[in-house]
Amino acid sequence: MRKVLVIEDNSNNLRLISYVLKRNGYEVISAESGEEGVELVQSNKELPYFIIVDINLPGIDGLEVARRIKKFDFANNIPLVAITSYAMVGDRERILSAGFNGYFEKPIDPLTIMDKIHEIILNK
Amino acid sequence: MAFEGDKLGQGKRRIKLSTASKIVIFYVIIGGGGIWFLDGMVSWWVKDYQQLVFYQNYKIWVFIGITALLLYWLLNHYLYQLKIPLREVNKFHTLIEFANDAIFFMKGDTFIECNSKTLEIFGLKDKEDIVGKTPYFFSPEKQPNGRFSKEKAREFISAAQKGIPQFFEWQHCKLDGTLIDTEVSLNCLPLPNQEVIIAIVRDISERKRAEAEIKRLNQELEQRVVEKTRELEIRNRDLEQNQQILLKLVRELNNKTAELQKANLRLEELDRLKSMFIASMSHELRTPLNSIIGFSSIVLEEWAGPLNAEQKENLSIILKSGKHLLSLINEVIDISKIEAGLIEPEISVFDSYDLITEAVKSFAPEIEKKRLEFPVALIHQEMHTDRRRLLQCVMNLLSNAVKFTERGRISLKANLITFSDFGKTTTGQVLNFLEITVEDTGIGIQEKDLAKLFQPFVRIDSPLKSKVLGSGLGLYLTKKIATEILKGGIEVSSKPGQGSIFTLRIPIRI
């Protein structure tokens, strides 16, 4: 089973996205903070198929997480998807330039979100 | 050649006696001696009477010849000497006589000789009139400086007599009493008795007059200068006053500017707070909604297990409410952003056909459910504007139409219009607009309510008010977006009970 890393501090949001991912046949690994997430990638035990990162995180934010992950050669090809709440003008550029392949906004529609995510990660 | 004279004549000169006597005596001696010698010689040498007479006659002629020669030599030599001075005397005589200044000689303080100009200056007719007179005779009692003429004149004369040349101004008085200003120069003659003084007097009345005139003009000028200076002072004072006023104004201006700057800073701060508010509101409100909508969706789809009809119904209410709440939040945040000026159009190029089709597709099911007709007339037009916002407006109009129409139809039309339909712009440019019309056969809007239609938080009273979900923000937001972001406009016309027509006009290029 393909693994997906979800870096999200809000347990409800994590539960929700996990539902969707599991429903679509993915195994979910989670981290509650950016640092934890980066460490999990760095430990290199099992590289995820793709990574979902919430932009709003305690400690280092989602953008910083993406930048750090991108620095790892072995993890460079893993697609990164960001979750935001209502992007402001300029957010799009910032998210993409941090290394994300794309993003989606909260609140999500569980019925359609998976298609959106696939679109993002396959549109490399 | 020295000369002396007690009498003023025509310039007769008398050779000093001593020289004349010398010549005569010399002549007598030589001549007499010669003749005596010759006589002696003849009487010794010649014995014959006739020879004697002959030699005597001959002797006379010889004598005449010799004396003639002597006389010639004498006259030539001395006369030559005489001639020069005589010529010179004549020359100088003419010079002095015709000089334009009074030139005269004084012995002590008394006139002894003068030239013609002297007579003219003192107003006399003959040279006799001047003999024996004094310069102060021809002067007023007092000189302009207050000194007595007699005293002062004598001072000058004695000084001159001492050998010091004098040069001064003097006021003379003509015989007829007229005062004349003169310039006087005195010099004494280099004689053993230095009593004789040469005086030159020049009439400087003209000059004095000119000087007085200059002085007068100078005074006038000074007066004018004083006046001008006074004027300038006054003007300066005015200028200073104005400067003061100006300075005060500048100070006030600076104060105002400082105040404005402070106000600006406060405004910037407020703006910043607004943005922060919007951002955090955005985030905070959406987070729980994510759960509400997300989980009710999941359960409703039976991912967590099967549901009965009742459960489904209850859950769908939750889901709908959640979605409604979300749309309200979105509207409020949108308005906040627009009001805060944080929204800028995101311009992209798209086909109007695609955009409207998207809106149509999302409302088609609902319209079908209500069994309404839905005629749609679209055009292909390349648009250079904010696609999302335009879609938002179209969706809002369709949403209202669907909400407030129970039967009949909703027709959607799109066409291109040019600004020349309204008149040219100031630059003469012709602008093209996309006109989208949503016409319904719904409940319509009362005339009195038309004005309130685009106001925020106002929901028009209607029989459907309680049935229809609304926030009162839809049209307000749509108008804001249409005018401020898309740079277009929106219009409405309605007949209560018959329906309404909403017209959206958007420039195809902003």
XYZ file of C-alpha atoms in Angstrom:
634
model
C 0.000 0.000 0.000
C 1.208 3.418 -0.870
C 1.983 5.586 2.068
C 0.946 9.195 2.403
C 2.492 11.510 4.978
C 0.084 14.062 6.413
C 1.573 16.859 8.458
C -1.367 18.418 10.305
C -1.676 19.606 13.907
C -5.493 19.745 14.064
C -6.745 16.260 14.946
C -10.145 16.774 13.349
C -8.658 17.885 10.091
C -6.241 14.982 10.219
C -9.066 12.523 10.837
C -11.029 13.947 7.953
C -8.260 13.814 5.397
C -7.245 10.375 6.597
C -10.794 9.121 5.947
C -10.541 10.309 2.383
C -7.069 8.889 1.808
C -7.860 5.537 3.379
C -11.058 5.307 1.394
C -8.892 5.667 -1.698
C -6.481 2.942 -0.690
C -3.650 4.901 0.887
C -1.938 4.247 4.178
C -1.639 7.361 6.282
C 1.400 8.375 8.320
C 0.965 11.527 10.290
C 3.008 14.154 12.057
C 1.680 16.779 14.398
C 4.336 19.391 13.657
C 6.551 20.489 10.817
C 9.715 19.461 12.578
C 8.329 16.006 13.281
C 7.333 15.660 9.659
C 10.721 16.683 8.343
C 12.379 14.284 10.730
C 10.202 11.418 9.533
C 11.284 12.104 5.960
C 14.881 12.511 6.933
C 14.921 9.199 8.798
C 14.396 7.740 5.398
C 12.762 4.614 6.731
C 9.912 4.545 4.277
C 9.517 7.351 1.835
C 5.869 8.370 1.299
C 4.207 8.401 -2.117
C 3.272 12.028 -1.519
C 3.063 14.452 1.353
C 0.205 16.665 2.446
C 1.201 19.654 4.573
C -1.014 22.126 6.363
C 0.378 25.624 5.902
C -0.708 26.679 9.394
C 1.460 24.748 11.777
C 2.872 25.476 15.221
C 6.622 26.008 15.030
C 7.886 26.045 11.459
C 5.073 26.584 8.956
C 4.180 24.443 5.966
C 6.264 26.542 3.573
C 9.404 25.977 5.617
C 8.617 22.252 5.795
C 8.473 22.089 2.016
C 11.745 23.985 1.640
C 13.538 21.665 4.024
C 12.189 18.520 2.454
C 13.151 19.760 -0.943
C 16.756 19.985 0.243
C 16.966 16.231 0.716
C 18.174 14.675 -2.505
C 16.431 11.400 -1.812
C 13.139 13.161 -1.114
C 13.325 15.653 -3.946
C 10.851 13.888 -6.176
C 8.100 13.371 -3.658
C 5.051 15.463 -4.620
C 4.066 18.034 -2.024
C 0.519 19.274 -1.570
C -0.452 22.152 0.696
C -3.658 22.765 2.611
C -4.593 26.399 3.160
C -7.603 28.271 4.408
C -8.553 30.772 1.734
C -5.502 31.859 -0.196
C -4.813 35.543 -0.315
C -3.282 37.355 -3.246
C 0.324 36.260 -3.578
C -0.153 33.089 -1.558
C -0.219 30.985 -4.710
C 3.227 32.166 -5.758
C 4.624 31.712 -2.288
C 3.278 28.176 -2.004
C 4.557 27.120 -5.391
C 7.947 28.699 -4.953
C 8.394 26.923 -1.602
C 8.321 23.689 -3.520
C 4.702 22.550 -3.443
C 3.170 21.017 -6.511
C -0.174 22.563 -5.693
C -2.653 23.284 -2.918
C -6.284 23.038 -1.936
C -8.351 25.140 0.360
C -10.298 24.301 3.469
C -13.030 23.371 3.957
C -12.683 20.369 1.697
C -15.381 18.373 0.024
C -14.505 14.777 0.890
C -16.243 13.545 -2.208
C -14.173 15.472 -4.687
C -10.934 16.182 -2.894
C -9.179 13.026 -3.956
C -9.567 13.826 -7.620
C -8.158 17.255 -6.948
C -5.185 15.804 -5.106
C -4.465 13.350 -7.890
C -4.607 16.156 -10.386
C -2.016 18.059 -8.419
C 0.421 15.221 -7.845
C 0.205 13.834 -11.333
C 0.571 17.239 -12.943
C 4.243 17.455 -12.262
C 66.501 143.806 -19.274
C 64.991 145.346 -16.259
C 62.534 148.058 -16.395
C 61.023 150.503 -14.038
C 58.169 152.796 -14.538
C 56.117 155.151 -12.460
C 53.885 155.993 -15.274
C 51.778 153.538 -17.225
C 52.499 154.224 -20.847
C 52.213 152.370 -24.090
C 55.144 150.205 -23.378
C 57.893 152.755 -24.044
C 61.174 151.475 -22.975
C 64.112 153.542 -21.929
C 67.510 152.105 -22.083
C 69.325 152.486 -18.814
C 71.310 155.739 -18.746
C 74.526 154.082 -17.794
C 74.663 151.998 -20.910
C 73.691 154.937 -23.132
C 76.264 157.215 -21.515
C 78.816 154.518 -21.921
C 78.198 154.278 -25.642
C 78.194 158.043 -26.183
C 81.341 158.568 -24.187
C 82.957 155.772 -26.053
C 81.914 157.309 -29.346
C 83.097 160.772 -28.340
C 86.433 159.468 -27.232
C 87.014 157.315 -30.246
C 85.565 159.741 -32.698
C 87.151 162.790 -31.112
C 90.387 161.023 -30.675
C 90.339 159.819 -34.242
C 89.663 163.200 -35.650
C 92.322 164.849 -33.455
C 94.775 162.270 -34.579
C 93.915 162.593 -38.195
C 94.046 166.384 -37.952
C 97.438 166.158 -36.450
C 98.606 163.740 -39.078
C 97.299 165.789 -41.926
C 98.755 169.061 -40.623
C 102.087 167.302 -40.213
C 102.086 165.547 -43.530
C 100.381 167.942 -45.877
C 101.953 171.431 -46.438
C 99.995 172.575 -49.453
C 96.704 174.418 -48.762
C 94.844 172.911 -51.629
C 95.996 169.427 -50.563
C 94.932 170.266 -47.026
C 91.431 171.210 -48.150
C 91.295 168.027 -50.210
C 92.411 165.852 -47.310
C 90.124 167.679 -44.918
C 87.152 166.944 -47.206
C 88.432 163.437 -47.665
C 88.809 163.150 -43.904
C 85.101 164.138 -43.428
C 83.987 161.465 -45.800
C 86.247 158.927 -44.135
C 84.894 160.052 -40.830
C 81.345 159.740 -42.034
C 82.144 156.356 -43.480
C 83.653 155.103 -40.245
C 80.919 156.530 -38.056
C 78.378 155.159 -40.434
C 79.909 151.755 -40.044
C 80.065 152.210 -36.300
C 76.536 153.405 -36.201
C 75.463 150.487 -38.324
C 77.296 148.011 -36.155
C 75.999 149.667 -33.029
C 72.385 149.843 -34.108
C 72.465 146.328 -35.525
C 73.966 144.834 -32.404
C 71.873 146.598 -29.861
C 68.787 147.012 -31.896
C 68.898 143.339 -32.583
C 68.994 142.810 -28.920
C 66.325 145.458 -28.600
C 64.297 144.002 -31.394
C 63.967 140.616 -29.772
C 62.766 141.869 -26.481
C 60.669 144.428 -28.332
C 59.126 141.716 -30.423
C 58.856 139.624 -27.350
C 57.547 142.555 -25.470
C 54.979 143.063 -28.166
C 54.192 139.372 -28.184
C 53.835 139.171 -24.476
C 52.073 142.429 -24.483
C 49.500 141.016 -26.882
C 49.321 137.865 -24.848
C 48.556 139.645 -21.678
C 46.369 142.250 -23.248
C 44.151 139.749 -24.924
C 44.188 137.133 -22.166
C 40.789 136.090 -20.944
C 41.708 136.542 -17.327
C 42.463 139.733 -15.507
C 46.202 140.078 -15.203
C 47.579 142.995 -13.281
C 50.426 144.226 -11.193
C 50.220 145.590 -7.745
C 52.673 147.422 -5.713
C 51.779 146.354 -2.224
C 48.054 146.382 -2.374
C 47.642 149.061 -5.016
C 47.022 148.506 -8.707
C 49.814 149.764 -10.927
C 49.148 148.152 -14.274
C 46.504 145.920 -15.750
C 45.214 144.337 -18.911
C 41.884 144.937 -20.644
C 40.170 141.989 -19.028
C 40.828 143.522 -15.638
C 38.761 146.520 -16.623
C 36.007 144.248 -17.852
C 35.978 142.195 -14.688
C 35.813 145.229 -12.431
C 33.415 147.007 -14.710
C 35.709 149.921 -15.542
C 36.176 151.911 -18.715
C 39.734 153.180 -18.605
C 42.935 152.052 -17.113
C 43.063 155.362 -15.342
C 40.088 154.327 -13.257
C 42.070 151.582 -11.654
C 45.193 153.452 -10.765
C 45.614 153.813 -7.052
C 42.717 151.523 -6.233
C 42.996 148.332 -4.243
C 41.559 144.900 -4.840
C 39.413 145.236 -1.769
C 38.030 148.404 -3.199
C 36.467 146.171 -5.773
C 35.194 143.738 -3.147
C 32.194 143.606 -0.817
C 32.869 144.510 2.784
C 32.808 140.897 3.835
C 33.704 137.787 1.992
C 31.187 134.928 1.914
C 33.056 133.208 4.704
C 32.502 136.211 6.959
C 35.997 137.653 6.937
C 36.461 141.318 6.253
C 37.731 141.698 2.681
C 40.315 144.311 3.518
C 41.857 142.177 6.253
C 41.862 139.005 4.282
C 43.144 140.598 1.113
C 46.030 142.133 2.943
C 46.816 138.754 4.463
C 46.988 137.147 1.047
C 49.093 139.936 -0.344
C 51.614 139.849 2.467
C 51.868 136.128 2.197
C 52.545 136.469 -1.496
C 55.063 139.153 -0.828
C 56.898 136.725 1.411
C 57.416 134.612 -1.618
C 54.599 132.120 -1.123
C 52.357 131.945 -4.174
C 48.688 132.335 -3.213
C 45.787 130.646 -4.868
C 42.303 131.274 -3.558
C 38.712 132.090 -4.374
C 37.547 135.611 -3.874
C 34.295 137.453 -4.228
C 34.834 140.731 -6.061
C 32.418 143.541 -6.547
C 32.115 145.378 -9.836
C 31.971 149.114 -10.008
C 28.203 148.893 -10.497
C 27.871 146.721 -7.406
C 27.459 143.296 -9.053
C 29.156 140.532 -7.158
C 31.307 138.165 -9.076
C 33.041 135.025 -7.898
C 36.646 134.783 -8.910
C 39.706 132.668 -8.616
C 42.826 134.615 -7.697
C 46.457 133.701 -7.987
C 49.154 135.906 -6.597
C 52.833 135.673 -7.222
C 55.554 138.057 -6.400
C 58.187 139.209 -8.856
C 61.723 138.092 -8.217
C 63.005 141.609 -7.580
C 65.315 142.886 -4.871
C 62.334 144.837 -3.471
C 59.576 142.244 -3.621
C 56.769 144.644 -3.454
C 55.451 144.008 -6.932
C 52.885 141.312 -7.220
C 51.482 139.692 -10.331
C 47.860 138.898 -9.887
C 45.641 136.796 -12.155
C 41.932 136.948 -11.491
C 39.560 134.599 -13.271
C 35.847 135.046 -13.381
C 34.395 131.831 -12.136
C 30.820 132.963 -11.789
C 29.738 130.490 -14.395
C 31.562 127.780 -12.693
C 30.134 128.782 -9.371
C 26.705 128.780 -10.854
C 27.326 125.356 -12.271
C 28.619 124.212 -8.912
C 25.567 125.611 -7.205
C 23.378 123.884 -9.748
C 25.211 120.618 -9.174
C 24.827 121.082 -5.459
C 21.157 121.755 -5.913
C 20.752 118.711 -8.113
C 22.711 116.674 -5.617
C 20.444 117.842 -2.867
C 17.442 117.026 -4.974
C 18.924 113.640 -5.662
C 19.620 113.096 -2.008
C 16.091 114.114 -1.259
C 14.820 111.635 -3.782
C 17.111 108.991 -2.399
C 15.791 109.667 1.069
C 12.258 109.377 -0.225
C 13.032 106.213 -2.097
C 14.783 104.824 0.925
C 11.746 105.581 2.987
C 9.567 103.895 0.407
C 11.879 100.924 0.379
C 11.797 100.772 4.152
C 8.047 100.714 4.104
C 8.065 98.037 1.473
C 10.652 96.117 3.401
C 8.498 96.272 6.464
C 5.566 94.994 4.408
C 7.744 92.264 3.016
C 8.882 91.320 6.472
C 5.319 91.180 7.617
C 4.452 88.980 4.681
C 7.439 86.845 5.449
C 6.241 86.473 8.993
C 2.812 85.475 7.770
C 4.366 83.049 5.350
C 6.526 81.570 8.068
C 3.495 81.141 10.230
C 1.670 79.429 7.390
C 4.640 77.195 6.764
C 4.778 76.305 10.427
C 1.053 75.532 10.370
C 1.543 73.494 7.239
C 4.322 71.557 8.896
C 2.095 70.932 11.866
C -0.698 69.757 9.616
C 1.721 67.555 7.714
C 2.929 66.049 10.970
C -0.665 65.473 11.979
C -1.413 63.912 8.621
C 1.603 61.700 8.930
C 0.411 60.571 12.324
C -3.048 59.949 10.936
C -1.511 58.047 8.052
C 0.436 55.855 10.402
C -2.760 55.140 12.330
C -4.536 54.310 9.097
C -1.725 52.024 8.053
C -1.944 50.364 11.405
C -5.693 49.981 10.999
C -5.206 48.525 7.561
C -2.746 46.081 8.925
C -5.144 45.106 11.680
C -7.914 44.707 9.126
C -5.796 42.388 7.065
C -4.835 40.419 10.140
C -8.478 40.223 11.148
C -9.520 38.983 7.758
C -6.734 36.449 7.608
C -7.362 35.090 11.069
C -11.132 35.139 10.647
C -10.651 33.283 7.432
C -8.641 30.643 9.152
C -10.490 30.404 12.448
C -13.976 30.186 11.007
C -13.108 27.691 8.361
C -11.454 25.202 10.617
C -14.594 24.031 12.443
C -16.563 24.244 9.225
C -14.100 21.891 7.648
C -15.120 19.338 10.258
C -18.846 20.033 10.017
C -19.025 19.822 6.253
C -16.368 17.144 5.945
C -17.683 14.679 8.468
C -21.344 15.107 7.672
C -20.428 14.475 4.040
C -18.484 11.364 4.886
C -21.198 9.889 7.082
C -23.884 10.855 4.587
C -21.952 8.925 1.890
C -22.093 5.930 4.177
C -18.300 5.623 4.400
C -18.670 4.972 8.080
C -21.477 2.584 7.669
C -25.021 2.358 6.291
C -27.670 4.879 7.268
C -31.397 4.841 7.390
C -33.487 7.468 5.646
C -34.069 9.471 8.779
C -30.398 9.569 9.583
C -29.642 10.635 6.055
C -32.226 13.382 6.252
C -30.871 14.694 9.539
C -27.321 14.570 8.310
C -28.131 16.366 5.091
C -29.634 19.196 7.127
C -26.346 19.452 9.003
C -24.435 19.411 5.766
C -26.642 22.039 4.125
C -26.427 24.270 7.148
C -22.696 23.901 7.175
C -22.483 24.851 3.528
C -24.777 27.759 4.099
C -22.662 28.958 6.979
C -19.607 28.660 4.790
C -21.132 30.756 2.059
C -22.080 33.390 4.615
C -18.569 33.470 5.977
C -17.165 33.711 2.473
C -19.424 36.588 1.635
C -18.549 38.470 4.803
C -14.838 37.939 4.268
C -15.145 38.934 0.629
C -16.863 42.135 1.544
C -14.309 42.860 4.251
C -11.556 42.392 1.735
C -13.175 44.568 -0.865
C -13.913 47.260 1.696
C -10.339 47.068 2.903
C -9.194 47.487 -0.662
C -7.323 44.222 -0.470
C -8.871 42.790 -3.559
C -7.274 43.233 -6.908
C -8.589 41.721 -10.088
C -6.743 38.635 -11.191
C -6.768 39.002 -14.895
C -6.812 36.041 -17.178
C -7.882 35.411 -20.709
C -10.924 33.235 -21.225
C -13.929 32.723 -23.410
C -17.192 34.142 -22.143
C -18.908 31.103 -23.536
C -16.955 28.753 -21.235
C -17.515 30.884 -18.190
C -21.248 31.215 -18.565
C -21.581 27.566 -19.436
C -19.907 26.729 -16.126
C -22.439 28.834 -14.240
C -25.307 27.387 -16.238
C -24.153 23.848 -15.517
C -24.076 24.382 -11.771
C -27.641 25.730 -11.678
C -29.174 23.559 -14.352
C -30.112 20.711 -11.982
C -31.861 23.005 -9.559
C -33.700 24.821 -12.336
C -34.769 21.521 -13.781
C -35.985 20.375 -10.430
C -38.196 23.424 -10.258
C -39.405 22.655 -13.770
C -38.452 26.027 -15.077
C -37.524 26.771 -18.644
C -33.953 27.805 -19.091
C -33.261 29.401 -22.469
C -29.651 30.389 -22.837
C -28.177 32.575 -25.606
C -24.417 32.842 -25.448
C -21.615 34.287 -27.489
C -17.969 33.562 -27.855
C -16.006 36.585 -26.697
C -12.424 36.756 -25.624
C -12.331 38.286 -22.156
C -9.388 39.889 -20.356
C -10.651 40.174 -16.810
C -11.063 38.412 -13.466
C -12.720 35.116 -14.338
C -13.485 33.974 -10.798
C -15.155 37.222 -9.868
C -17.230 37.362 -13.026
C -18.342 33.806 -12.394
C -19.245 34.802 -8.855
C -21.508 37.585 -10.158
C -23.210 35.435 -12.750
C -23.725 32.682 -10.187
C -25.253 35.135 -7.754
C -27.716 36.444 -10.338
C -28.702 32.934 -11.342
C -29.000 31.914 -7.715
C -31.395 34.799 -7.017
C -33.382 34.059 -10.145
C -33.760 30.426 -9.100
C -34.629 31.373 -5.527
C -37.361 33.787 -6.407
C -38.951 32.059 -9.399
C -41.540 29.358 -8.767
C -42.817 28.957 -12.268
C -42.125 30.095 -15.779
C -38.588 30.524 -16.956
C -35.192 31.983 -16.365
C -33.480 33.202 -19.505
C -29.812 34.012 -19.733
C -28.490 36.121 -22.574
C -25.056 37.350 -23.380
C -24.008 39.830 -26.049
C -21.373 42.367 -26.937
C -22.077 46.072 -26.799
C -19.834 48.984 -27.602
C -19.493 52.085 -25.526
C -20.532 54.216 -28.457
C -24.017 53.071 -27.586
C -23.657 55.349 -24.591
C -21.352 57.869 -26.116
C -17.617 58.060 -26.634
C -15.106 58.267 -23.813
C -13.096 61.413 -23.298
C -10.180 59.900 -25.170
C -12.414 58.950 -28.029
C -11.798 55.316 -27.347
C -14.469 52.836 -28.123
C -14.904 50.347 -25.291
C -16.512 46.998 -25.643
C -18.695 45.498 -22.941
C -20.044 42.050 -22.338
C -23.664 42.335 -21.402
C -25.195 39.467 -19.476
C -28.940 39.552 -18.856
C -30.752 37.297 -16.419
C -34.461 37.571 -16.891
C -36.928 35.678 -14.748
C -40.667 35.313 -14.365
C -40.422 35.370 -10.616
C -42.121 37.365 -7.921
C -40.519 40.619 -8.957
C -39.433 43.574 -6.869
C -41.484 46.516 -5.715
C -40.507 49.973 -6.941
C -39.849 51.175 -3.416
C -37.562 48.259 -2.761
C -35.420 48.712 -5.838
C -33.226 51.285 -4.096
C -32.560 48.976 -1.148
C -31.793 46.043 -3.372
C -28.027 46.522 -3.527
C -27.608 47.545 0.092
C -25.902 45.202 2.535
C -27.838 43.185 5.096
C -31.186 44.224 3.650
C -33.598 41.495 2.655
C -36.626 42.658 0.800
C -39.935 41.630 2.317
C -41.544 39.087 0.090
C -43.712 36.041 0.453
C -40.650 33.915 -0.141
C -38.434 35.663 2.378
C -38.728 33.010 5.070
C -38.544 30.145 2.620
C -35.440 31.333 0.906
C -32.066 31.318 2.527
C -30.255 34.523 2.142
C -27.840 36.775 3.933
C -28.733 40.054 2.306
C -25.205 40.268 1.051
C -25.492 38.626 -2.342
C -26.460 41.585 -4.476
C -24.413 43.997 -2.445
C -21.347 41.901 -3.020
C -22.198 41.345 -6.658
C -22.521 45.063 -7.234
C -19.274 45.741 -5.407
C -17.443 43.185 -7.460
C -19.027 44.292 -10.736
C -18.178 47.949 -10.212
C -14.984 47.998 -8.188
C -13.162 44.925 -9.378
C -14.522 44.307 -12.848
C -14.946 48.034 -13.569
C -18.432 47.514 -14.923
C -21.977 47.930 -13.677
C -25.245 46.288 -12.834
C -28.823 47.344 -13.436
C -32.226 46.008 -12.467
C -35.725 46.514 -13.689
C -38.727 44.681 -12.340
C -42.467 44.301 -12.379
C -43.899 42.913 -9.146
C -45.651 39.640 -9.855
C -44.235 39.438 -13.377
C -40.533 39.099 -12.957
C -37.194 40.909 -12.938
C -34.374 41.607 -15.330
C -30.847 41.933 -14.021
C -28.307 43.293 -16.448
C -24.580 42.970 -15.867
C -22.207 44.981 -18.073
C -18.516 44.218 -17.855
C -15.692 45.619 -19.974
C -14.182 42.816 -21.985
C -10.779 44.179 -21.174
C -9.673 45.839 -17.942
